[in-house]
Coordinates of C-alpha atoms in Angstrom, one line a residue:
Chain U
M10 CA 58.2 100.5 163.9
D11 CA 56.4 98.7 161.2
T12 CA 59.6 97.4 160.3
L13 CA 61.0 96.9 163.3
R14 CA 57.8 94.3 164.1
Y15 CA 58.4 92.6 160.5
I16 CA 61.7 91.7 161.3
L17 CA 60.8 91.0 164.7
S18 CA 58.4 88.5 163.7
R19 CA 60.5 86.7 160.8
F20 CA 63.5 86.4 163.4
G21 CA 60.8 84.2 166.0
Q22 CA 59.5 81.8 162.7
S23 CA 63.4 81.6 162.2
I24 CA 64.1 80.3 165.3
F25 CA 60.8 77.8 165.5
A26 CA 61.6 76.7 161.7
L27 CA 65.4 76.3 163.6
L28 CA 64.2 73.7 166.5
C29 CA 61.7 71.8 163.8
I30 CA 64.5 71.0 161.7
I31 CA 66.7 69.9 164.5
T32 CA 64.1 67.9 165.8
I33 CA 63.3 66.8 162.1
T34 CA 66.6 65.1 161.8
F35 CA 67.6 63.7 164.9
F36 CA 64.9 61.0 165.1
L37 CA 65.2 60.6 160.8
A38 CA 68.9 59.9 162.1
R39 CA 68.1 58.2 164.6
L40 CA 65.6 56.0 163.2
A41 CA 67.8 55.3 160.4
P42 CA 68.2 51.7 160.5
G43 CA 71.5 50.3 161.5
G44 CA 74.0 51.6 163.9
P45 CA 76.7 53.2 164.2
F46 CA 78.8 50.3 165.8
L47 CA 78.0 47.8 163.1
D48 CA 80.5 46.7 161.2
D49 CA 81.8 44.3 158.2
K50 CA 83.0 42.2 161.1
A51 CA 80.8 40.6 163.3
V52 CA 80.9 42.6 166.4
P53 CA 80.3 40.8 169.4
E54 CA 76.4 41.4 170.8
H55 CA 77.6 42.7 174.5
L56 CA 80.9 45.1 172.7
I57 CA 77.6 46.8 171.5
E58 CA 76.0 47.0 174.1
Q59 CA 78.4 47.9 176.4
M60 CA 79.0 51.2 173.1
N61 CA 75.8 52.0 173.3
R62 CA 75.3 52.3 177.2
N63 CA 78.4 54.5 177.0
Y64 CA 77.0 56.8 174.7
G65 CA 73.8 57.1 176.0
F66 CA 71.7 55.6 173.2
D67 CA 70.5 52.5 175.4
K68 CA 68.1 55.6 177.1
P69 CA 64.3 56.1 175.7
L70 CA 65.1 58.3 172.6
I71 CA 62.7 60.8 173.5
V72 CA 64.8 61.0 177.1
Q73 CA 67.9 61.2 175.0
Y74 CA 66.3 64.3 172.3
G75 CA 66.2 66.3 175.7
L76 CA 69.6 65.5 176.8
Y77 CA 70.7 66.3 173.0
L78 CA 68.6 70.0 173.1
G79 CA 70.4 70.7 176.6
R80 CA 73.7 70.2 175.1
L81 CA 72.9 71.8 172.1
I82 CA 72.1 75.1 173.8
T83 CA 75.3 74.9 175.3
G84 CA 76.7 74.8 171.7
D85 CA 78.3 71.2 172.7
L86 CA 77.4 68.9 169.3
G87 CA 78.7 66.0 170.7
P88 CA 81.8 63.1 169.9
S89 CA 82.0 62.3 166.6
L90 CA 81.7 58.5 166.6
G91 CA 83.2 57.9 162.9
N92 CA 86.0 60.4 163.5
K93 CA 87.3 58.4 166.8
G94 CA 88.8 61.1 169.5
F95 CA 87.4 63.9 167.2
T96 CA 84.4 66.0 168.2
V97 CA 82.0 67.2 165.8
N98 CA 82.7 70.7 166.9
E99 CA 86.1 70.0 165.9
V100 CA 85.3 68.3 162.6
I101 CA 83.0 70.7 161.8
A102 CA 85.8 73.6 162.1
E103 CA 87.6 72.1 159.9
G104 CA 85.4 71.5 157.2
F105 CA 82.8 74.2 157.4
P106 CA 84.9 77.1 156.3
V107 CA 86.0 75.6 153.3
S108 CA 82.6 74.2 152.3
F109 CA 81.6 78.0 153.1
M110 CA 84.3 79.8 151.1
L111 CA 83.6 77.5 148.6
G112 CA 79.5 78.6 148.5
I113 CA 79.7 81.9 149.1
S114 CA 82.7 82.1 146.2
G115 CA 80.4 80.1 143.9
L116 CA 77.5 82.7 144.9
V117 CA 79.0 86.0 144.4
I118 CA 81.0 84.9 140.9
A119 CA 76.8 83.5 140.1
L120 CA 75.9 87.5 140.8
I121 CA 78.7 88.8 138.9
I122 CA 78.3 87.1 136.0
G123 CA 74.4 86.1 135.9
V124 CA 72.7 89.6 137.2
P125 CA 74.9 91.6 133.9
V126 CA 74.0 88.9 131.5
G127 CA 70.1 88.7 132.9
V128 CA 69.8 92.7 132.5
F129 CA 71.5 93.0 128.9
A130 CA 69.6 90.3 127.6
A131 CA 66.1 91.9 128.7
A132 CA 67.6 95.6 126.9
R133 CA 68.1 93.6 124.0
R134 CA 65.2 91.1 124.4
N135 CA 64.2 89.0 121.2
T136 CA 67.8 89.8 119.1
A137 CA 69.9 87.7 118.3
I138 CA 72.3 88.2 121.5
D139 CA 69.2 87.6 123.8
Y140 CA 68.9 84.4 122.0
I141 CA 72.3 83.2 122.3
L142 CA 72.7 84.5 125.6
M143 CA 70.0 82.2 126.8
T144 CA 70.4 79.3 125.4
A145 CA 74.0 79.8 127.1
A146 CA 72.1 79.9 130.0
M147 CA 69.8 76.9 129.8
L148 CA 72.6 74.6 128.2
G149 CA 74.6 76.1 132.3
I150 CA 71.1 74.9 133.6
C151 CA 71.1 71.5 131.6
L152 CA 74.8 70.3 132.3
P153 CA 75.2 69.8 135.8
T154 CA 77.9 70.5 138.1
F155 CA 79.3 67.2 137.9
V156 CA 79.5 67.1 133.7
I157 CA 81.4 70.5 134.2
A158 CA 83.6 70.0 137.4
P159 CA 85.8 67.5 135.2
L160 CA 85.5 69.2 132.3
L161 CA 87.4 72.2 133.9
G162 CA 89.6 70.2 135.8
E163 CA 90.7 69.1 132.6
V164 CA 91.3 71.6 130.3
F165 CA 92.9 74.7 133.4
A166 CA 94.9 71.8 135.2
L167 CA 95.9 69.0 132.6
K168 CA 95.7 70.4 129.6
L169 CA 96.7 73.9 130.5
E170 CA 99.0 73.2 133.1
W171 CA 97.8 76.3 135.4
F172 CA 96.5 74.5 138.5
D173 CA 97.2 71.3 140.2
V174 CA 93.9 69.3 140.8
A175 CA 95.3 67.9 143.7
M176 CA 96.2 70.5 145.7
W177 CA 93.8 72.9 148.0
E178 CA 96.5 74.8 149.6
N179 CA 97.5 76.4 145.9
S180 CA 93.9 77.6 145.9
S181 CA 93.2 76.7 142.7
A182 CA 91.4 73.8 143.0
W183 CA 89.0 76.2 145.3
F184 CA 89.0 79.2 142.3
L185 CA 87.9 75.9 140.1
G186 CA 85.2 74.7 142.1
A187 CA 83.6 78.1 142.9
L188 CA 83.9 78.6 138.9
T189 CA 81.7 74.8 138.5
L190 CA 79.1 76.2 141.3
G191 CA 79.2 79.8 140.3
L192 CA 78.5 79.1 136.5
Y193 CA 75.3 77.2 137.3
Y194 CA 73.7 79.5 139.5
S195 CA 74.6 81.8 137.2
A196 CA 72.4 80.7 134.3
Y197 CA 69.9 80.7 136.7
I198 CA 70.2 83.9 137.9
A199 CA 70.8 85.1 134.3
R200 CA 67.3 83.7 133.7
L201 CA 65.1 84.8 136.4
T202 CA 66.9 88.2 136.2
R203 CA 66.0 88.9 132.1
G204 CA 62.6 87.5 133.4
S205 CA 61.7 90.1 136.1
M206 CA 63.1 93.2 134.1
L207 CA 61.6 92.1 131.3
D208 CA 58.0 92.6 133.5
V209 CA 59.3 95.8 134.8
L210 CA 60.4 97.1 131.5
S211 CA 56.9 96.5 130.3
Q212 CA 55.4 98.9 133.3
D213 CA 53.9 102.5 132.3
F214 CA 56.1 104.4 134.7
I215 CA 59.4 103.1 132.3
R216 CA 57.5 104.3 129.6
T217 CA 57.2 107.4 131.3
A218 CA 60.6 107.8 132.3
H219 CA 61.2 106.8 128.4
A220 CA 58.9 109.8 127.2
K221 CA 60.5 112.2 129.6
G222 CA 63.6 111.6 127.6
V223 CA 65.8 109.8 130.8
A224 CA 68.5 108.6 128.7
P225 CA 68.0 104.4 128.3
F226 CA 70.9 103.6 129.9
K227 CA 69.5 105.3 133.2
V228 CA 65.9 103.8 132.5
L229 CA 67.3 100.6 132.9
F230 CA 69.8 100.8 135.9
K231 CA 67.9 103.7 137.7
H232 CA 64.4 102.8 137.1
A233 CA 64.0 99.6 136.3
F234 CA 66.8 97.4 137.8
R235 CA 65.4 98.2 141.5
G236 CA 62.3 95.9 140.7
G237 CA 64.1 93.9 138.8
I238 CA 66.2 93.0 141.3
T239 CA 64.0 92.0 144.1
P240 CA 62.9 88.2 142.5
V241 CA 67.1 87.6 142.5
V242 CA 67.0 88.7 146.2
A243 CA 64.5 86.0 146.7
Y244 CA 66.2 83.8 145.2
L245 CA 69.5 84.2 147.2
G246 CA 68.4 82.1 149.8
P247 CA 67.5 78.6 148.4
A248 CA 70.2 79.8 145.6
L249 CA 73.5 79.0 148.6
A250 CA 71.0 75.9 149.9
G251 CA 71.3 74.5 146.6
L252 CA 75.0 75.7 146.9
I253 CA 75.8 74.0 149.8
G254 CA 74.4 70.7 148.2
G255 CA 76.5 71.1 145.0
S256 CA 79.6 71.9 147.3
F257 CA 79.8 68.3 147.9
V258 CA 80.0 67.1 144.2
V259 CA 82.3 69.6 144.2
E260 CA 84.5 69.0 146.9
T261 CA 84.5 65.5 145.4
V262 CA 85.7 66.3 142.3
F263 CA 88.4 68.6 143.4
G264 CA 89.3 66.8 146.6
L265 CA 88.5 69.7 149.0
P266 CA 88.8 69.0 152.9
G267 CA 85.3 70.3 153.2
L268 CA 82.1 69.2 154.7
G269 CA 80.8 67.0 152.0
Q270 CA 82.6 64.2 152.2
H271 CA 82.6 64.2 156.4
F272 CA 78.6 64.4 155.9
I273 CA 78.6 61.5 153.4
K274 CA 81.0 59.4 155.6
A275 CA 78.6 60.3 158.7
A276 CA 75.0 59.2 157.1
T277 CA 76.5 55.9 156.1
N278 CA 77.9 55.1 158.9
R279 CA 75.4 56.5 161.0
D280 CA 77.7 58.8 163.0
Y281 CA 74.6 60.2 165.1
W282 CA 75.9 63.7 166.4
L283 CA 78.2 64.4 162.9
I284 CA 74.8 64.1 160.9
N285 CA 73.0 66.4 163.4
G286 CA 75.9 69.1 164.2
T287 CA 75.9 69.3 160.0
V288 CA 72.6 69.9 159.5
T289 CA 72.3 72.2 162.5
V290 CA 75.0 74.1 161.6
F291 CA 73.6 74.1 157.9
A292 CA 69.9 75.4 158.4
V293 CA 71.5 77.7 160.5
L294 CA 73.6 79.2 157.3
I295 CA 70.4 79.0 155.7
L296 CA 67.5 80.5 157.7
V297 CA 70.3 83.5 158.7
M298 CA 70.2 83.9 154.6
N299 CA 66.4 83.5 154.2
F300 CA 66.2 86.0 157.0
L301 CA 68.9 88.8 155.5
V302 CA 67.2 88.5 152.1
D303 CA 63.8 89.0 154.1
V304 CA 65.1 92.3 155.3
I305 CA 66.8 93.2 152.4
Q306 CA 63.3 92.7 150.4
A307 CA 61.3 94.5 152.4
W308 CA 63.7 97.3 152.3
L309 CA 63.7 96.9 148.2
D310 CA 59.7 96.5 147.9
P311 CA 58.1 98.2 151.3
R312 CA 55.1 96.0 149.7
T313 CA 56.5 93.0 151.0
K314 CA 56.0 93.6 154.7
S315 CA 52.5 94.0 154.7
K316 CA 52.0 90.7 152.4
Chain N
M3 CA 10.6 76.2 112.8
I4 CA 12.4 73.5 114.4
S5 CA 14.2 72.5 111.4
T6 CA 15.7 75.3 110.9
S7 CA 16.5 76.1 114.4
H8 CA 18.8 72.5 114.0
R9 CA 20.1 73.7 111.2
Q10 CA 21.6 76.4 112.5
S11 CA 22.8 75.0 115.3
D12 CA 25.1 72.7 112.9
T13 CA 26.2 75.7 111.2
I14 CA 27.5 76.7 114.5
E15 CA 31.7 77.4 115.0
K16 CA 32.7 74.6 116.9
G17 CA 34.2 76.1 120.5
S18 CA 37.9 75.2 120.8
S19 CA 39.0 74.1 123.6
L20 CA 41.6 75.5 126.2
G21 CA 43.8 72.7 125.4
R22 CA 43.7 73.1 121.5
D23 CA 44.3 76.4 121.6
A24 CA 47.9 75.8 123.4
W25 CA 48.2 72.7 121.2
L26 CA 48.1 74.6 117.9
R27 CA 50.5 77.7 119.8
L28 CA 52.8 74.8 120.9
K29 CA 53.1 73.2 117.3
K30 CA 54.3 77.0 116.2
N31 CA 57.0 77.1 118.3
H32 CA 59.7 74.9 116.6
V33 CA 62.1 75.1 119.0
A34 CA 60.0 73.2 121.9
M35 CA 58.3 70.9 119.4
A36 CA 61.9 69.8 118.3
S37 CA 62.5 69.8 122.0
L38 CA 58.9 67.5 122.7
W39 CA 59.8 64.8 119.3
F40 CA 63.8 64.6 120.5
F41 CA 62.5 63.9 124.1
L42 CA 59.6 61.2 123.1
A43 CA 62.4 59.5 120.7
V44 CA 64.7 59.4 123.8
V45 CA 62.4 58.0 126.1
L46 CA 61.1 55.5 123.6
L47 CA 64.8 53.9 122.5
C48 CA 66.1 53.6 126.3
F49 CA 62.6 51.4 127.2
L50 CA 62.2 49.9 124.3
L51 CA 65.9 49.2 122.3
P52 CA 67.6 47.4 125.2
F53 CA 65.4 44.5 124.7
A54 CA 65.9 44.3 120.6
P55 CA 67.8 41.9 119.3
G56 CA 71.3 42.5 119.0
I57 CA 71.9 45.2 121.7
P58 CA 74.5 43.3 124.4
N59 CA 73.4 42.9 127.9
P60 CA 74.8 45.9 129.6
N61 CA 76.6 44.2 132.5
V62 CA 78.6 41.2 130.4
T63 CA 82.1 42.0 131.0
H64 CA 84.9 41.3 128.2
P65 CA 87.9 41.7 129.8
D66 CA 89.7 40.8 126.5
L67 CA 88.0 43.8 124.7
Q68 CA 88.7 46.4 126.9
S69 CA 88.3 50.5 125.5
M70 CA 87.0 49.7 122.0
K71 CA 86.6 52.2 120.0
P72 CA 83.5 53.3 118.3
F73 CA 82.5 50.9 115.4
S74 CA 84.5 48.4 116.1
S75 CA 83.7 44.6 116.0
A76 CA 86.0 42.0 117.5
T77 CA 85.5 38.2 118.8
S78 CA 85.7 37.8 122.5
I79 CA 87.6 34.6 123.9
E80 CA 84.6 33.0 124.3
G81 CA 84.2 33.2 120.5
E82 CA 81.7 35.5 120.9
E83 CA 80.7 38.2 118.0
V84 CA 80.4 41.6 119.5
F85 CA 79.8 44.9 117.7
Y86 CA 80.5 48.4 120.3
L87 CA 78.8 51.3 117.6
L88 CA 79.9 53.3 120.7
G89 CA 83.1 51.4 121.8
S90 CA 83.6 49.6 124.9
D91 CA 84.6 50.5 128.7
H92 CA 87.3 49.4 130.8
L93 CA 85.8 46.3 131.2
G94 CA 84.9 45.5 128.0
R95 CA 81.2 46.4 128.6
D96 CA 79.2 48.0 125.2
I97 CA 78.7 51.8 126.1
L98 CA 75.5 52.3 123.7
S99 CA 73.7 49.6 125.9
R100 CA 74.6 51.0 129.2
I101 CA 73.3 54.2 128.5
L102 CA 70.5 52.9 127.0
H103 CA 70.0 50.9 130.4
G104 CA 70.9 54.1 132.4
G105 CA 68.8 55.7 130.6
R106 CA 66.0 54.0 131.6
V107 CA 66.8 53.9 135.0
S108 CA 67.5 57.8 134.7
L109 CA 64.2 58.4 132.8
A110 CA 62.2 56.1 135.3
V111 CA 63.3 57.5 138.4
G112 CA 62.2 61.2 137.4
F113 CA 58.6 60.4 136.4
L114 CA 58.3 58.2 139.6
A115 CA 59.7 60.5 142.3
T116 CA 57.3 64.0 139.8
A117 CA 54.4 61.8 139.6
V118 CA 54.5 61.4 143.9
S119 CA 55.7 65.5 144.0
L120 CA 52.6 66.4 141.8
T121 CA 50.2 64.3 143.6
I122 CA 50.8 65.9 147.3
G123 CA 51.8 69.2 145.8
V124 CA 48.4 69.5 144.2
V125 CA 46.3 68.1 146.6
Y126 CA 48.1 70.1 149.3
G127 CA 47.5 73.2 147.7
A128 CA 44.3 72.8 146.2
V129 CA 43.1 72.2 150.2
S130 CA 45.0 74.9 151.5
G131 CA 44.5 77.4 148.9
F132 CA 40.0 76.1 148.8
I133 CA 39.5 75.7 152.5
G134 CA 41.9 78.6 153.5
G135 CA 41.9 81.0 157.1
R136 CA 43.6 79.8 160.1
L137 CA 43.8 75.8 157.9
D138 CA 45.6 77.7 155.1
S139 CA 48.2 79.8 157.5
V140 CA 49.1 76.9 159.3
M141 CA 50.0 74.6 156.2
M142 CA 51.5 77.2 154.6
R143 CA 54.1 78.0 157.4
I144 CA 54.4 74.4 157.3
V145 CA 55.5 75.0 153.6
D146 CA 57.6 77.4 154.7
I147 CA 59.6 76.0 157.3
L148 CA 60.9 72.7 155.1
Y149 CA 61.8 75.1 152.6
A150 CA 64.3 76.3 154.7
L151 CA 65.7 72.3 155.4
P152 CA 68.9 72.1 153.5
F153 CA 67.6 69.7 150.7
M154 CA 70.6 67.7 149.8
I155 CA 71.4 67.3 153.1
I156 CA 68.3 65.9 154.0
V157 CA 68.0 63.5 150.3
I158 CA 71.4 62.2 152.0
I159 CA 69.8 61.1 155.0
L160 CA 66.9 59.3 153.1
T161 CA 69.7 57.2 151.5
T162 CA 70.3 56.0 154.5
Y163 CA 67.1 54.3 154.5
F164 CA 66.4 53.2 150.6
G165 CA 70.6 53.0 150.0
N166 CA 69.9 49.7 148.4
N167 CA 66.5 50.9 147.0
L168 CA 66.8 53.3 144.3
W169 CA 62.6 52.7 143.6
L170 CA 61.6 53.8 147.1
L171 CA 64.4 56.4 147.7
F172 CA 62.6 58.5 144.8
V173 CA 59.4 57.9 146.3
C174 CA 60.6 59.7 149.1
I175 CA 62.1 62.3 147.2
G176 CA 59.0 63.3 145.7
A177 CA 57.5 63.4 149.2
V178 CA 59.7 66.4 149.8
E179 CA 60.2 67.8 146.2
W180 CA 56.6 69.1 146.3
L181 CA 56.7 71.8 148.0
T182 CA 56.5 74.4 145.3
M183 CA 54.3 73.0 143.3
S184 CA 51.6 73.5 146.5
R185 CA 52.9 77.1 146.3
I186 CA 51.6 77.2 142.6
V187 CA 48.0 75.3 143.2
R188 CA 47.7 77.2 146.0
G189 CA 47.5 80.3 144.2
Q190 CA 45.6 79.2 141.1
V191 CA 43.3 77.9 143.2
I192 CA 42.9 81.2 145.4
S193 CA 42.1 82.7 142.3
L194 CA 39.2 80.5 141.2
K195 CA 37.3 79.9 144.3
N196 CA 35.7 83.3 144.3
Q197 CA 34.6 82.3 140.7
E198 CA 31.0 82.1 139.1
F199 CA 32.0 78.3 138.4
V200 CA 33.0 77.2 141.8
E201 CA 29.7 79.4 143.4
A202 CA 27.5 77.5 141.0
A203 CA 28.9 73.8 142.1
R204 CA 27.9 75.7 145.6
S205 CA 24.6 75.8 144.8
L206 CA 24.4 72.7 143.7
G207 CA 25.4 71.2 146.9
L208 CA 27.9 69.7 145.6
S209 CA 31.0 68.8 148.8
Q210 CA 34.0 70.7 149.1
W211 CA 36.0 67.2 148.6
R212 CA 34.5 67.7 144.8
I213 CA 34.6 71.0 144.2
I214 CA 38.1 70.7 145.0
F215 CA 38.7 67.3 142.9
R216 CA 36.2 68.1 140.3
H217 CA 36.3 71.7 139.6
L218 CA 39.1 73.4 140.9
I219 CA 41.9 71.3 140.4
P220 CA 41.3 70.5 136.3
N221 CA 41.3 74.1 136.5
T222 CA 45.0 74.4 137.6
V223 CA 46.2 72.0 135.2
G224 CA 48.4 74.3 133.3
P225 CA 51.1 75.8 135.3
V226 CA 51.0 72.4 137.3
I227 CA 51.7 70.9 133.4
V228 CA 54.4 73.9 133.0
Y229 CA 56.1 73.1 136.6
T230 CA 55.7 69.0 135.5
T231 CA 58.1 69.2 132.9
L232 CA 60.8 71.6 135.0
T233 CA 60.0 68.7 137.7
V234 CA 61.5 65.7 135.9
P235 CA 64.7 67.5 134.8
A236 CA 65.0 68.4 138.3
V237 CA 65.2 65.3 139.9
M238 CA 67.1 64.0 137.1
R239 CA 69.6 65.8 138.2
L240 CA 69.7 64.9 141.4
E241 CA 69.5 61.1 140.7
A242 CA 72.5 61.8 138.5
I243 CA 74.0 64.0 141.7
L244 CA 73.3 60.9 143.9
S245 CA 74.8 58.2 141.8
F246 CA 77.9 60.5 141.1
L247 CA 78.4 60.9 144.8
G248 CA 77.7 56.7 145.1
L249 CA 74.6 57.0 147.0
G250 CA 72.5 56.3 144.1
V251 CA 72.6 53.3 141.6
Q252 CA 75.0 50.8 143.0
P253 CA 77.5 49.0 140.1
P254 CA 77.2 47.4 138.3
D255 CA 73.9 48.6 137.4
A256 CA 74.3 52.2 135.8
S257 CA 72.2 55.3 135.1
W258 CA 73.3 58.6 133.5
G259 CA 74.5 59.7 136.5
S260 CA 77.0 56.4 137.6
L261 CA 78.2 56.6 133.6
I262 CA 79.2 60.0 134.1
K263 CA 80.8 59.7 137.6
E264 CA 83.0 56.3 135.9
G265 CA 83.0 58.6 132.8
A266 CA 84.8 61.1 134.9
D267 CA 87.2 58.6 136.6
R268 CA 88.7 57.4 133.3
M269 CA 88.2 61.1 131.4
A270 CA 92.1 60.9 130.4
S271 CA 92.7 57.7 129.6
D272 CA 88.7 57.7 127.5
P273 CA 87.0 60.5 127.2
G274 CA 83.9 58.8 125.2
L275 CA 83.2 57.2 128.0
L276 CA 82.4 60.5 129.7
I277 CA 81.2 62.7 126.9
Y278 CA 78.6 60.0 125.2
P279 CA 76.1 60.1 128.5
A280 CA 76.8 63.6 129.1
I281 CA 75.7 64.9 125.6
I282 CA 72.7 62.6 125.6
F283 CA 71.7 63.7 129.5
G284 CA 72.4 67.7 128.9
L285 CA 70.3 67.3 126.0
T286 CA 67.7 65.8 127.3
L287 CA 67.9 67.8 129.9
F288 CA 67.9 70.8 127.4
C289 CA 64.9 69.3 125.2
L290 CA 62.5 69.3 129.0
N291 CA 63.2 72.9 129.9
F292 CA 63.1 74.1 126.4
L293 CA 59.9 72.4 126.0
G294 CA 58.8 73.7 129.6
D295 CA 59.0 76.8 128.6
G296 CA 57.4 76.2 125.1
L297 CA 54.2 74.9 127.3
R298 CA 54.3 77.7 129.5
D299 CA 54.2 80.6 127.0
A300 CA 51.5 78.3 125.2
L301 CA 49.0 77.8 128.0
D302 CA 49.2 81.3 129.2
P303 CA 49.8 83.6 126.2
K304 CA 49.5 86.4 128.2
S305 CA 52.3 85.6 130.7
S306 CA 55.0 85.0 127.5
K307 CA 58.1 87.3 128.4
D308 CA 58.5 87.7 124.5

């Protein structure tokens, strides 16, 4: 009952946060200088006025905001002003799966590499192995995605000729992109895991377990792991948000047809509905992720609920 | 009697301040100290060397001196003697000079945005933690909501406002980067505000603002310094990502991010263009992170993880 109430209140908060985010981006995008119909060529004044009337941009901003919310509830994100003849729904339906899969694969790779490295470093703390692993992790954090990405592309695609960088279809660019993203976040996760595992390992119940003669391996994974992994779970929400931003870079480097390129173009060309639509979709994704993270955390560590 | 008591107080050992203790501990951490000196050297080089004589203008092109090797000197078509310590790029510009000038932009932007985020985060967190109650929960709920904003996306939208003014853009980035800082300071203030010295300040009739700014904030300085050393590299990374996406520094000006982008585009023909800026950028961030870790251990020995 307690858990249910906690989940419900977190759900309500997420909905409220979503409304705030939609409102912030609507006004942020609309108040930006310039407009969607300005071009390098001089466009006659009356044409711009006509376009503005067609799209309803001549109405007061607050009325437009109301209309926008009304449309949003029905799931209609509006027409894309930059991609003639396409709706925002169509653009997002095309690009989002690419960005999403890239982000999720990156996250999975990051967890597969990061968590074991962190646990291992914590178990062998202050040994050469620990120092080497943690220095490597620090390097991974400092060498940004946009350095790793072209290097991986160079090594695997051009030198080893395993993959063809320019092709999305053969899924090689996808793999390289996910690897680039994953390596970066695995470094963070490794450091985080090591730190929290050390916290747990220094507690009394671990000493008790050792004293009882429980096998060290079992102490590490049965007793310490559940507490040690909690901060990592909490980090998954922000990590996914970061992975989405990072995927924009990776998409640029490997030429993947995700939302990144569309979004950057939309922002520079003031494609209002595409900007708002993209932010809304990503905000929903992040909020769902954070919500799931909270629920999982409450299950891992029941004390979270009372906080 | 009086004279003896004087003599006694002379011999009383001088107290060791928190900052001095921390500095002594930091000095024992060789990796952190090496990082500190390296970082200071990079800062000095980037801010002073570009003005030294003999360093060419980073934006002057020599169409006839393209892709020169490192340590080569040549005479340009205008009869000018040019020495390239790290070689030249595809437009005949001096790579070293571009790296130094780019570093100035990257570092300055990192410091600027960090200063803004520091100011907002510390004040916001201190007020929220000290006043407490309903105000605190409203302020922290706002932070929660802002945390859910897709940060990179908001920054890209902000570039549409300040596309041609990098400095304003980074003031704004600082203005969205303060969330974690405010949480850290709030936590500190909450644990401090019930201690005796705050009670003493209250009983002296000091105003709330004076207690916050003169008594509480100075006591949060340890964690704040640590987090600051970690914010600078984070912001520098962000600047590099934006420049990489073509949203930050506009050519012909350079930052480390835009240089890495140029290098990545020409990696196959001229790997040096990518490698040199990537190395200096990576090393600088590496040092800042190590310094941050070292400072955390030095300022709060209890939290030390090893």
